[in-house]
Coordinates of C-alpha atoms and ligand atoms in Angstrom, one line a residue:
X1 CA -32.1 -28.4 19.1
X2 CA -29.4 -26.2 20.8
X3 CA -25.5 -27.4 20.0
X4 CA -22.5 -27.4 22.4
X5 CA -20.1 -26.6 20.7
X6 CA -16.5 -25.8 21.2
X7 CA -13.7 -23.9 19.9
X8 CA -9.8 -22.8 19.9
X9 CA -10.5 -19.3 18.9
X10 CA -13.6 -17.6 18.9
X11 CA -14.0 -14.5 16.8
X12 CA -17.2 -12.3 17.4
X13 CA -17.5 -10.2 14.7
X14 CA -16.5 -10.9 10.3
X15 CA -15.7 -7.1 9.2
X16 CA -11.8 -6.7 8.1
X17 CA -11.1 -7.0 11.7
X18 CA -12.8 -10.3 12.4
X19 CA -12.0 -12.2 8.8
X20 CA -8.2 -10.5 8.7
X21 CA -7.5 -12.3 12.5
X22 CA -9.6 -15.3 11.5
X23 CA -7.5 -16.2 8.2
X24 CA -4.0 -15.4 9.9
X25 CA -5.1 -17.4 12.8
X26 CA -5.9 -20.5 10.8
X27 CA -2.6 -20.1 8.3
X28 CA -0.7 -20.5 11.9
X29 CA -3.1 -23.6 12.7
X30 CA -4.9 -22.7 14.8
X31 CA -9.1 -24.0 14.9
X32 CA -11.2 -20.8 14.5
X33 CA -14.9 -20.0 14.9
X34 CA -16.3 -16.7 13.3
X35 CA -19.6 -16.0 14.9
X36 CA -21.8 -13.1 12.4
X37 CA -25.3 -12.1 11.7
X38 CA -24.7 -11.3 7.6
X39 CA -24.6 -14.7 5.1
X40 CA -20.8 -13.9 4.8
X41 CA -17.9 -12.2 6.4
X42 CA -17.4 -8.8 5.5
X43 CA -18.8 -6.6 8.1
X44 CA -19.5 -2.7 8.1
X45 CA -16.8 -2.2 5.5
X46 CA -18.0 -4.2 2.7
X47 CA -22.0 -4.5 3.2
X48 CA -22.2 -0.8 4.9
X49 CA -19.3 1.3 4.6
X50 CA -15.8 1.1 2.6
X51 CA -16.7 -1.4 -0.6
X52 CA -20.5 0.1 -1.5
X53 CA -19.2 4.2 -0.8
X54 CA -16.4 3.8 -2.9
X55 CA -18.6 2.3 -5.7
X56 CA -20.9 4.7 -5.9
X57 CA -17.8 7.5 -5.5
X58 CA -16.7 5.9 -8.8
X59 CA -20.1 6.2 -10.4
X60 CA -20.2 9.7 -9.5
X61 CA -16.5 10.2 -11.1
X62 CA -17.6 9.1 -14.2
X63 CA -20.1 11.5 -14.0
X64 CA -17.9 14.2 -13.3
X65 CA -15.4 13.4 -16.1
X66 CA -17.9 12.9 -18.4
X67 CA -18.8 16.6 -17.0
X68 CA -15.5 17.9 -17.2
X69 CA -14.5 16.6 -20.7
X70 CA -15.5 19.8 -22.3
X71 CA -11.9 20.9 -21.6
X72 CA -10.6 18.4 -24.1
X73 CA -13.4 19.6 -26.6
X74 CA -15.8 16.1 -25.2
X75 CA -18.9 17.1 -24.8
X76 CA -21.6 14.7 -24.1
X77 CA -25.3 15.0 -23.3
X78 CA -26.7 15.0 -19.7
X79 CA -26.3 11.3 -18.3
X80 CA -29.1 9.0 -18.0
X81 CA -28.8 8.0 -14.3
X82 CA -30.9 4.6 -13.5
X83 CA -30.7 4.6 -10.1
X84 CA -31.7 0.6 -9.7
X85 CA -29.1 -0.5 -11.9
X86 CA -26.9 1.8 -9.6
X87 CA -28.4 0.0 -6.8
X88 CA -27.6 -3.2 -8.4
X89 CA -24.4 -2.7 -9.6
X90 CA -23.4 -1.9 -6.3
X91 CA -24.6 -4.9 -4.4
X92 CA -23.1 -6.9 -7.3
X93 CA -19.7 -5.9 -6.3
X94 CA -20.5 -6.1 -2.1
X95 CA -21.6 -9.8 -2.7
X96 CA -19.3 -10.6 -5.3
X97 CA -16.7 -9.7 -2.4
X98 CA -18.4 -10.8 0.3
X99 CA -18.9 -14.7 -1.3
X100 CA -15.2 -14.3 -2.2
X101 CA -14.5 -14.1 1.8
X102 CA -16.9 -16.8 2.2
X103 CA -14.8 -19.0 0.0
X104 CA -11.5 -18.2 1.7
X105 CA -13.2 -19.0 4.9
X106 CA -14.0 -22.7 3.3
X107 CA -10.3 -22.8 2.0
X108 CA -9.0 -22.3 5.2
X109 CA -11.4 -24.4 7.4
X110 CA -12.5 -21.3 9.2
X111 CA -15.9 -22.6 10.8
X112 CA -18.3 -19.5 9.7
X113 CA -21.3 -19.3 12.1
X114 CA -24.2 -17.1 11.3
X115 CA -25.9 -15.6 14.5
X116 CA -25.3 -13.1 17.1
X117 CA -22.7 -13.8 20.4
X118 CA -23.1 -13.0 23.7
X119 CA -20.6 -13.7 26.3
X120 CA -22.3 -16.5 28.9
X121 CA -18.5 -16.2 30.9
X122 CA -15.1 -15.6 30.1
X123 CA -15.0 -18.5 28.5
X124 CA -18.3 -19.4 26.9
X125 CA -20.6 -17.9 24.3
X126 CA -24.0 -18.1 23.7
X127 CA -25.1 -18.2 19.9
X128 CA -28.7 -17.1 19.0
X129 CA -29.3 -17.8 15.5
X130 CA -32.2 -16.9 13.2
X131 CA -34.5 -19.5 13.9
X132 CA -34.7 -18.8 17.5
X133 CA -32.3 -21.4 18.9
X134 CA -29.1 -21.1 21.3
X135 CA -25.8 -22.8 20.9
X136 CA -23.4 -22.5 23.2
X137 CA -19.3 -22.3 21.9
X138 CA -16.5 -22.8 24.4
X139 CA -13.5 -21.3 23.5
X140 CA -9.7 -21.2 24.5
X141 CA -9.4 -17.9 23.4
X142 CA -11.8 -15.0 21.7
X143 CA -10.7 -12.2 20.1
X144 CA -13.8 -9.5 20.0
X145 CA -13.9 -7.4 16.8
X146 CA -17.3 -6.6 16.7
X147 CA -17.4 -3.2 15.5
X148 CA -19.4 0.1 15.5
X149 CA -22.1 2.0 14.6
X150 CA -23.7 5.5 13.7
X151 CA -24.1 7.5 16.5
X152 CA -27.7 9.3 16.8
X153 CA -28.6 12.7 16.6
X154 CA -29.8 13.5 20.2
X155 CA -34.1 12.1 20.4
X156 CA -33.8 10.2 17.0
X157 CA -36.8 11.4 14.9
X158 CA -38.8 8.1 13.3
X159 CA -39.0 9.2 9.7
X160 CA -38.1 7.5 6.6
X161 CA -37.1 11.2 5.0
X162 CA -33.9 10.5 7.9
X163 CA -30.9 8.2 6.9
X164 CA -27.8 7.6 8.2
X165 CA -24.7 6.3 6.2
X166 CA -26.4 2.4 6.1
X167 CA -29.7 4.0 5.0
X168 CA -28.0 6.4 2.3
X169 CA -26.0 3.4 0.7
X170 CA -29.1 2.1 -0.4
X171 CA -30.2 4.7 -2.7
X172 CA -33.9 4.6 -3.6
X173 CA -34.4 7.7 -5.4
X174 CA -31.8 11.1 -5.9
X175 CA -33.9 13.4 -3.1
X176 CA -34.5 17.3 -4.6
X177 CA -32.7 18.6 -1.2
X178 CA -30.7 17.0 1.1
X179 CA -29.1 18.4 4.4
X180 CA -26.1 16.5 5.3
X181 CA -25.3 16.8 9.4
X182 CA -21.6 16.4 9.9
X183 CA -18.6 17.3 7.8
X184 CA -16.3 14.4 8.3
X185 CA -15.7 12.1 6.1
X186 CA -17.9 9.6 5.7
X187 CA -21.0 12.9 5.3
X188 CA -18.4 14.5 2.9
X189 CA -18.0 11.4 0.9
X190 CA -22.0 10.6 0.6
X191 CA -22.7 14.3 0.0
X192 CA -20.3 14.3 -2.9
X193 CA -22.2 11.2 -4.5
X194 CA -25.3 12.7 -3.7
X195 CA -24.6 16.1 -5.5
X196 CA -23.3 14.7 -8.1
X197 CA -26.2 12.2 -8.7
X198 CA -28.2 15.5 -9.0
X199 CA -29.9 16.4 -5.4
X200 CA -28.9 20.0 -3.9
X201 CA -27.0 19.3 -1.3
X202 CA -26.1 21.7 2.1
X203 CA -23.5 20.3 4.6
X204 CA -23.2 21.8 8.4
X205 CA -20.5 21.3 10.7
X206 CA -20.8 21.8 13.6
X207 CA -16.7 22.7 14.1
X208 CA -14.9 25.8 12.3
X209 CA -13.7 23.6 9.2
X210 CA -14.6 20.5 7.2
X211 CA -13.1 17.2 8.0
X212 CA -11.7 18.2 11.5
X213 CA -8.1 17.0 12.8
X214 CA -7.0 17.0 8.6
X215 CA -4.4 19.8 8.1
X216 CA -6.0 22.8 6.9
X217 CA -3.9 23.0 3.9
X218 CA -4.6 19.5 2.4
X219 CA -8.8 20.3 2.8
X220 CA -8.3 23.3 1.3
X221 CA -8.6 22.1 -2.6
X222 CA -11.4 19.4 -1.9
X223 CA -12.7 22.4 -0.1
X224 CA -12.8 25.0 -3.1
X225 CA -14.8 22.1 -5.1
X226 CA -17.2 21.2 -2.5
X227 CA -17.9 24.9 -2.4
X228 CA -19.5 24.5 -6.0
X229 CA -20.4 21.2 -6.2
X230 CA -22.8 21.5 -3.3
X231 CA -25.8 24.2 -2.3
X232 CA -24.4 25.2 1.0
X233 CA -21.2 24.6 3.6
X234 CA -22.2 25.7 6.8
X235 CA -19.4 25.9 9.8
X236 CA -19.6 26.4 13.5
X237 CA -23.6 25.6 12.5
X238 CA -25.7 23.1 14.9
X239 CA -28.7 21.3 14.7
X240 CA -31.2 22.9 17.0
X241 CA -34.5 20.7 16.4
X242 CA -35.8 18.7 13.3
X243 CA -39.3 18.0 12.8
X244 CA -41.1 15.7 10.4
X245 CA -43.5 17.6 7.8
X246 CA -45.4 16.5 4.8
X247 CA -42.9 17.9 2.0
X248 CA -39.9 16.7 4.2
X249 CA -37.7 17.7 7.1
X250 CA -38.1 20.8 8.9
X251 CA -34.6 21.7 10.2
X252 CA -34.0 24.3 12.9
X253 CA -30.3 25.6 12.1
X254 CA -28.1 28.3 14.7
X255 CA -24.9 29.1 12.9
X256 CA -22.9 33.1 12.0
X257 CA -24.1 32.6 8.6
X258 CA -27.8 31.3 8.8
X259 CA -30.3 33.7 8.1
X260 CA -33.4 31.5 7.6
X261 CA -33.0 29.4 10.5
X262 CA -36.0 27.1 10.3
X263 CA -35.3 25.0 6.5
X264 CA -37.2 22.3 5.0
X265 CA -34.8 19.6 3.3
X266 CA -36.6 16.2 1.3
X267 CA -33.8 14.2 3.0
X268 CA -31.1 14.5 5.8
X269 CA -28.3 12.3 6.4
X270 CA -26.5 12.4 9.7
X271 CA -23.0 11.4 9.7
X272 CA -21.8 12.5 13.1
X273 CA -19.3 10.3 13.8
X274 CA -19.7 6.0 14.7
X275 CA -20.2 4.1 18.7
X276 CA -19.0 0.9 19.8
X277 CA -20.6 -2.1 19.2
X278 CA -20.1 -2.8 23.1
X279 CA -23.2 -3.1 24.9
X280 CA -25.0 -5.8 23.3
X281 CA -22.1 -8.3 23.8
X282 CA -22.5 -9.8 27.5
X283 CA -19.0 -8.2 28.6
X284 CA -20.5 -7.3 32.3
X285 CA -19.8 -11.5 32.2
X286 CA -16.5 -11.2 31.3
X287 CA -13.7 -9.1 33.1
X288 CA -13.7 -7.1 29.7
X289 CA -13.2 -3.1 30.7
X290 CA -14.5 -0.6 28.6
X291 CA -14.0 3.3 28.8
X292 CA -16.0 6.5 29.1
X293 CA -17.4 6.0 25.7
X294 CA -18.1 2.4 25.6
X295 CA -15.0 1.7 23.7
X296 CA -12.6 -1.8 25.0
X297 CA -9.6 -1.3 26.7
X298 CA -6.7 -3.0 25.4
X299 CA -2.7 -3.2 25.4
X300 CA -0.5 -3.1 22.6
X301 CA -1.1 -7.0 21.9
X302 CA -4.8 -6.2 21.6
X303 CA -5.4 -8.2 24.7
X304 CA -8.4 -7.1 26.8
X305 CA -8.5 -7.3 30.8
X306 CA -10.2 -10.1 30.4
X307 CA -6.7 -13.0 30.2
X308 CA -8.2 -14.9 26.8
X309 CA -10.2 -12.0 25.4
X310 CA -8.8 -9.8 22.8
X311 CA -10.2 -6.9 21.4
X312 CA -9.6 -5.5 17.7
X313 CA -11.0 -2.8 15.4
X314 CA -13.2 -0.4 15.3
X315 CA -14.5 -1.8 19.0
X316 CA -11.1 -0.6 20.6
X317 CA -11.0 2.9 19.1
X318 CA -8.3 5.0 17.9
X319 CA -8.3 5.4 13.6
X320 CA -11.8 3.7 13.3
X321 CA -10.6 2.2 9.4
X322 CA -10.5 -1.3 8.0
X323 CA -7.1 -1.7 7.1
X324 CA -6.3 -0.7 11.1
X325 CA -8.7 -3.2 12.0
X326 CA -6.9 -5.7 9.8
X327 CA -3.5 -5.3 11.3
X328 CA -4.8 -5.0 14.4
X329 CA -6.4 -8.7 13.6
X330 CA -3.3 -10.3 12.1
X331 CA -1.6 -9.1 15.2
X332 CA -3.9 -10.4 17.6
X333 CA -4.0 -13.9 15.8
X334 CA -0.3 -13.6 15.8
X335 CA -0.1 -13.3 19.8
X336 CA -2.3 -16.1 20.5
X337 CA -0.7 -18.2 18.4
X338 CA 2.3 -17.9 20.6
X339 CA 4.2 -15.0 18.7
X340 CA 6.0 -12.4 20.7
X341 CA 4.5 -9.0 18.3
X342 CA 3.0 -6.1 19.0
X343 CA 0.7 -3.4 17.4
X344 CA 2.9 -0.6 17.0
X345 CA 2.7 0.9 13.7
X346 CA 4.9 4.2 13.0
X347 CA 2.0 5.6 10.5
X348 CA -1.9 4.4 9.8
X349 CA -2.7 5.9 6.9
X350 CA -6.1 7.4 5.8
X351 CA -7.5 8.7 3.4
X352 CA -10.7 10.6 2.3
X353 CA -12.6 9.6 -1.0
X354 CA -13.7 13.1 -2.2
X355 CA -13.0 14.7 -5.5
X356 CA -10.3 15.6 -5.1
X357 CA -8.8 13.4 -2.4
X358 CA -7.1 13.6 0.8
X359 CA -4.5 11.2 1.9
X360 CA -1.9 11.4 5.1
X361 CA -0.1 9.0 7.5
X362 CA 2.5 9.3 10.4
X363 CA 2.7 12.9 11.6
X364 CA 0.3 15.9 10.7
X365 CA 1.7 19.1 10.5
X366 CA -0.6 19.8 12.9
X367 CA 0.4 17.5 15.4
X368 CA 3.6 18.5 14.6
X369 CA 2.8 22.1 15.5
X370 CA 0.8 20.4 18.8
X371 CA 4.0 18.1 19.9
X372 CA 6.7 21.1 18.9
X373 CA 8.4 18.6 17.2
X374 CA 11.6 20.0 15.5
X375 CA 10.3 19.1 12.2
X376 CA 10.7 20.7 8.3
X377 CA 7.5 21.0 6.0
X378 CA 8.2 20.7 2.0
X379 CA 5.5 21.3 -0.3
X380 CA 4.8 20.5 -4.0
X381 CA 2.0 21.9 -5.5
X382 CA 0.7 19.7 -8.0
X383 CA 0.8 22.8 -10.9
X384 CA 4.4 22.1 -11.3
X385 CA 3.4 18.0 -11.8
X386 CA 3.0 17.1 -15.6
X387 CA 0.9 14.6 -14.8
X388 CA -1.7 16.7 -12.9
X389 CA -1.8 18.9 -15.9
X390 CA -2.5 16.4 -18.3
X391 CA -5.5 15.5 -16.0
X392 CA -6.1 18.6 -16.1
X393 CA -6.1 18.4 -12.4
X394 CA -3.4 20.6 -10.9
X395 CA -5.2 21.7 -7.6
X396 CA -3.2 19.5 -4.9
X397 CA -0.1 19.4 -3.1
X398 CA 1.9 16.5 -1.5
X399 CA 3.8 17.8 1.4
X400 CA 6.5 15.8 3.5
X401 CA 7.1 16.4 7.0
X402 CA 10.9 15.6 8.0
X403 CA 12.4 15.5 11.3
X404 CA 14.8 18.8 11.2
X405 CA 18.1 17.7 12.3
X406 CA 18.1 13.9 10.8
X407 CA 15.5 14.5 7.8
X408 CA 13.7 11.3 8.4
X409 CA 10.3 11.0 7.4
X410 CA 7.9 11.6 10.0
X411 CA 4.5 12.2 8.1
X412 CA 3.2 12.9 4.3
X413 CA 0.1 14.7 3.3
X414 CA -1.2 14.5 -0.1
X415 CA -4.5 16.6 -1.5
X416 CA -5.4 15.9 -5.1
X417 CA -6.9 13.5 -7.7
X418 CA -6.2 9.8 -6.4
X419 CA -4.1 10.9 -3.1
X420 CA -5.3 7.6 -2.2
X421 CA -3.4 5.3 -4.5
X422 CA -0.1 7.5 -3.6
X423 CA -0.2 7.6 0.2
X424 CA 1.1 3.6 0.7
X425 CA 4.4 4.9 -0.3
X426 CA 5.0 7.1 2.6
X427 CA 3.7 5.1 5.1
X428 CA 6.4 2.6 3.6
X429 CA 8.8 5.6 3.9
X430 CA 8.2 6.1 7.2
X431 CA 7.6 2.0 8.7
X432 CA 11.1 1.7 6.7
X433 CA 13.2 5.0 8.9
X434 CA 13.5 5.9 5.8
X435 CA 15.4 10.3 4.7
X436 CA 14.1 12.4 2.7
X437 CA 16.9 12.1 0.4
X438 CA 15.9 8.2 -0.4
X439 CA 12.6 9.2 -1.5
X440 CA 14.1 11.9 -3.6
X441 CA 17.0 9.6 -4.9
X442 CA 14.6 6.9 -5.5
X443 CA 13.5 7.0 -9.5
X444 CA 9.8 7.8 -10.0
X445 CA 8.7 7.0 -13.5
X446 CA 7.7 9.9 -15.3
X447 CA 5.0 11.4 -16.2
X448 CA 3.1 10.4 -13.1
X449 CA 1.8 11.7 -9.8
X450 CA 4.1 9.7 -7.9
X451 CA 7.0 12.0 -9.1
X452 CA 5.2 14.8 -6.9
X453 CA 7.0 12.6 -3.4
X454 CA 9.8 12.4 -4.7
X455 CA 9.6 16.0 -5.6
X456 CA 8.1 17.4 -2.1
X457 CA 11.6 15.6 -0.8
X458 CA 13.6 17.3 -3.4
X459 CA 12.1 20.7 -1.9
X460 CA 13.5 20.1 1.0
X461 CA 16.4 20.3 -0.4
X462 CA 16.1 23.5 -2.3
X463 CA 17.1 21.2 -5.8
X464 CA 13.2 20.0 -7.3
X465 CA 13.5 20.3 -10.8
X466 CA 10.1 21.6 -11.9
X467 CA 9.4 23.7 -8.5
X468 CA 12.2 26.0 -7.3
X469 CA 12.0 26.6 -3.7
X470 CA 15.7 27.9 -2.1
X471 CA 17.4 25.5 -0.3
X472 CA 17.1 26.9 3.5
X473 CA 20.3 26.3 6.1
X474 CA 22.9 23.7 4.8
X475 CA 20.2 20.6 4.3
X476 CA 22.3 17.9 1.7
X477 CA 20.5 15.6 -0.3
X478 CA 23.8 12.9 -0.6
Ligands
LIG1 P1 -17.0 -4.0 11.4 O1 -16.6 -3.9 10.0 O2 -18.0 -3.1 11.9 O3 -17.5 -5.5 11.6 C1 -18.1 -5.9 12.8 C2 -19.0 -7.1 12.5 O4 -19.4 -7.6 13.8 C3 -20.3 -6.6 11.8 O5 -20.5 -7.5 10.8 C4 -21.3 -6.8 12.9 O6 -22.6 -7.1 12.4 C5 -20.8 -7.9 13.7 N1 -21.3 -8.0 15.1 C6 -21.5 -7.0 16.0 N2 -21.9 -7.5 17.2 C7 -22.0 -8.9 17.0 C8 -22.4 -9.9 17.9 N3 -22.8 -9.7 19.1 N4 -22.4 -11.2 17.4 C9 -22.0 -11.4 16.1 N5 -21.6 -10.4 15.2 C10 -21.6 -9.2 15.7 N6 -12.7 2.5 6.5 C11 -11.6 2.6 5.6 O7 -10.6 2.2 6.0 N7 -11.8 3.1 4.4 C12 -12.9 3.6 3.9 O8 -13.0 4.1 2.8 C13 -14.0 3.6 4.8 N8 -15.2 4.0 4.3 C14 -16.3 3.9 5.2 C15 -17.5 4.4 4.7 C16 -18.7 4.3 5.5 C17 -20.0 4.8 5.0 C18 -18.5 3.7 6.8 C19 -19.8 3.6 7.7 C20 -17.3 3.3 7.3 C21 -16.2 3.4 6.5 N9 -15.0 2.9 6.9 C22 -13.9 3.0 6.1 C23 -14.8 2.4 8.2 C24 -14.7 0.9 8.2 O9 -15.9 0.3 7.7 C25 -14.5 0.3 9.6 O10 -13.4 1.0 10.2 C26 -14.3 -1.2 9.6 O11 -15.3 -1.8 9.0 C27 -14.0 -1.7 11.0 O12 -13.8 -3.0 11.0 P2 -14.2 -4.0 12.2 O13 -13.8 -5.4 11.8 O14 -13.6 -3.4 13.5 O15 -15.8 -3.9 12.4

């Protein structure tokens, strides 16, 4: 029998957008719905996306180490890869997190709804759930964090030899060949675990570079090893046609350096970037407004055209990652709670899982460049870092981008083993106004990879102790 049911706030959608809003919005007291078609929260970043990649990018690390041990005169046999404990292992850790959500959900009294929404009006939703029935939920306000999805590859071609970043997750079997379409992240990422699991792996990009929009300089090292780990790199390279064949995937490729231009690959993975989640929802009901490209229009308090309806995540655009989703959320949940906040956050940072990685926030050098912003560029190259070279990892650099004339912090770029865990800091650095000369007057404990930001601001001043780069102009550290 259908329900009527009703609600303070609605939330459509439990990915870090969704849960992030829904447990802020309850800790200010107010009654919140999550509506979801997965068992738990979690949405594409922990069942499809952030939690499973990184997972497997760890398996593949300990691979590589294991590899790379020889330097320290290690040497182990070929690994034994069983690619269903991998499998399992992997969704271990997804549900593992995903129940974990589930549970804060029940701690907080956040009513958790499985089903799919639809907007009946700007202020009701219709519920279909599994077993065919409709609830309706009335709601004060909603806040839409719905999501996105991969976009397809022109006519999509029904084989099971095709896979896009859901499909690739789940690995079955290590292919002989795989093509990769896309070098972004995400195709980057899976190609990396991919090659490293074993399968010969070529990567085309359809721009002049890998990872487009990331300063040149930072890609370069992640770059040099991609060149080696996998079969082939392929720039300014499109997909003309692909056609199913017994032995796999005949590829039509038109590129500078393609000489056999028709290719047969066991598997491809297209990773060409992610849609909105916006045309399934019922928003021609609502005043909702979406753009060219589907995505929702929203103002800095994440509030749709639609007076009641907010928008987060993914859904609204801009850096489609979780933990923008997430403060996106928290701010939403704080508006309708009655707080006067915006979204206006000074950096996002983001970072790219590869071996090694690739971390920035706040301003690119080149944006920078774009904007002809007066700004000063400092590098360290992680040769001069003891801790690199006890890794055994000194290809990187961390590079600070200052404001010329005041020598505030204005965006940080790091390129090297665990970037990731380093970027936080500068994003800090730059939410906090903060000079160069406090992150180079701040202690860093020795010997660790952090001391390479607090080095990169030393540059600046012509005084790092392991890097000597003359001081330029009259630029004081006090
Ligand atoms: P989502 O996480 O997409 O959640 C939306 C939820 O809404 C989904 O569960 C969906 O099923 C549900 N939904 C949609 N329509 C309806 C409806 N009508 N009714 C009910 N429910 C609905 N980001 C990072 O920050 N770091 C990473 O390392 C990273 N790695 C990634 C790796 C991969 C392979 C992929 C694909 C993505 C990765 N991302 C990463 C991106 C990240 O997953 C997204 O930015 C993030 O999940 C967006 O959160 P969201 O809450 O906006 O939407």
């Amino acid at each position: 029998m259908s329900e009527k049911l009703s609600t303070q706030l609605a939330i459509i959608g439990g990915g870090p957008g969704g849960y992030a809003a829904a447990f802020m919005a309850a800790d200010l007291g107010l009654e919140v719905t999550v509506i979801d078609q997965e068992d738990n929260p979690g949405g594409t970043c922990l069942y499809r996306g952030c939690i499973p990649s990184k997972a497997l990018l760890h398996a593949a690390k300990i691979i590589t180490d294991a590899r790379e041990a020889d330097f320290w005169g290690i040497t182990f046999g070929e690994p034994k890869i069983d690619i269903d404990r991998l499998r399992e292992s992997t969704d271990s850790v997804v549900q593992r997190m995903t129940q974990g959500l589930g549970q804060l959900c029940t701690a907080r009294k956040v009513k958790y709804v499985k089903g799919l929404a639809n907007f009946k009006d700007s202020r009701t939703l219709a519920v279909y759930k599994q077993d065919g029935r409709e609830d309706t939920l009335a709601f004060e306000n909603a806040i839409i964090a719905a999501g996105s999805r991969p976009a397809i590859l022109g006519k999509p071609l029904d084989s099971p030899r095709l896979m896009n970043s859901t499909g690739a997750l789940r690995i079955e079997s290590v292919p002989k060949s795989l093509l990769v379409i896309g070098g972004g992240y995400i195709g980057l990422e899976l190609g990396t675990v991919y090659a490293t699991l074993g399968a010969k792996v070529t990567v085309v990009e359809m721009t002049g570079g890998l990872l487009p929009g990331v300063d040149r300089d930072l890609v370069k090292p992640v770059a040099q090893r991609l060149d080696t780990l996998f079969e082939d790199i392929h720039l300014n390279t499109k997909v003309k046609k692909m056609t199913e064949q017994k032995n796999g995937i005949r590829v039509d490729l038109e590129g500078p350096d393609i000489k056999q231009g028709k290719r047969i690959f066991e598997r491809v993975l297209v990773c060409i970037g992610r849609k909105p989640n916006s045309s399934g929802l019922g928003l021609k009901n609502t005043k909702v407004q979406t753009d060219d490209r589907g995505f929702i229009v929203v103002d800095d308090q994440c509030r749709t055209s639609d007076p009641g309806i907010y928008a987060i995540g993914d859904i609204v655009g801009g850096a489609m990652l979780a933990h923008k989703a997430s403060a996106e959320g928290r701010t939403a949940a704080e508006v309708i709670a009655g707080k006067n906040v915006a979204f206006e956050p000074m950096a996002i940072p983001a970072v790219v899982f590869t071996d090694p990685e690739i971390a920035w926030c706040g301003v690119t050098e080149t944006q920078a460049k774009e904007q002809k912003l007066n700004v000063e560029v400092t590098r360290f190259p992680w040769a001069a870092s003891g801790r690199a070279t006890t890794l055994n990892r000194p290809q990187g650099l961390t590079k600070l981008i200052t404001d010329a004339d005041s020598d505030q912090i204005l965006g940080m770029g790091i390129a090297g083993s665990g970037a990731g865990e380093l970027i936080g800091e500068g994003a800090l650095a730059i939410e906090m106004g903060a000079l160069a000369s406090d992150l180079d007057l701040t202690i860093h404990p020795h010997p660790t990879l952090s001391e390479t930001l607090m080095e990169s601001a030393a540059a600046l001043f012509g005084q790092a102790t392991h890097f000597h780069r003359p001081k330029k102009g009259d630029k004081n550290r006090e």
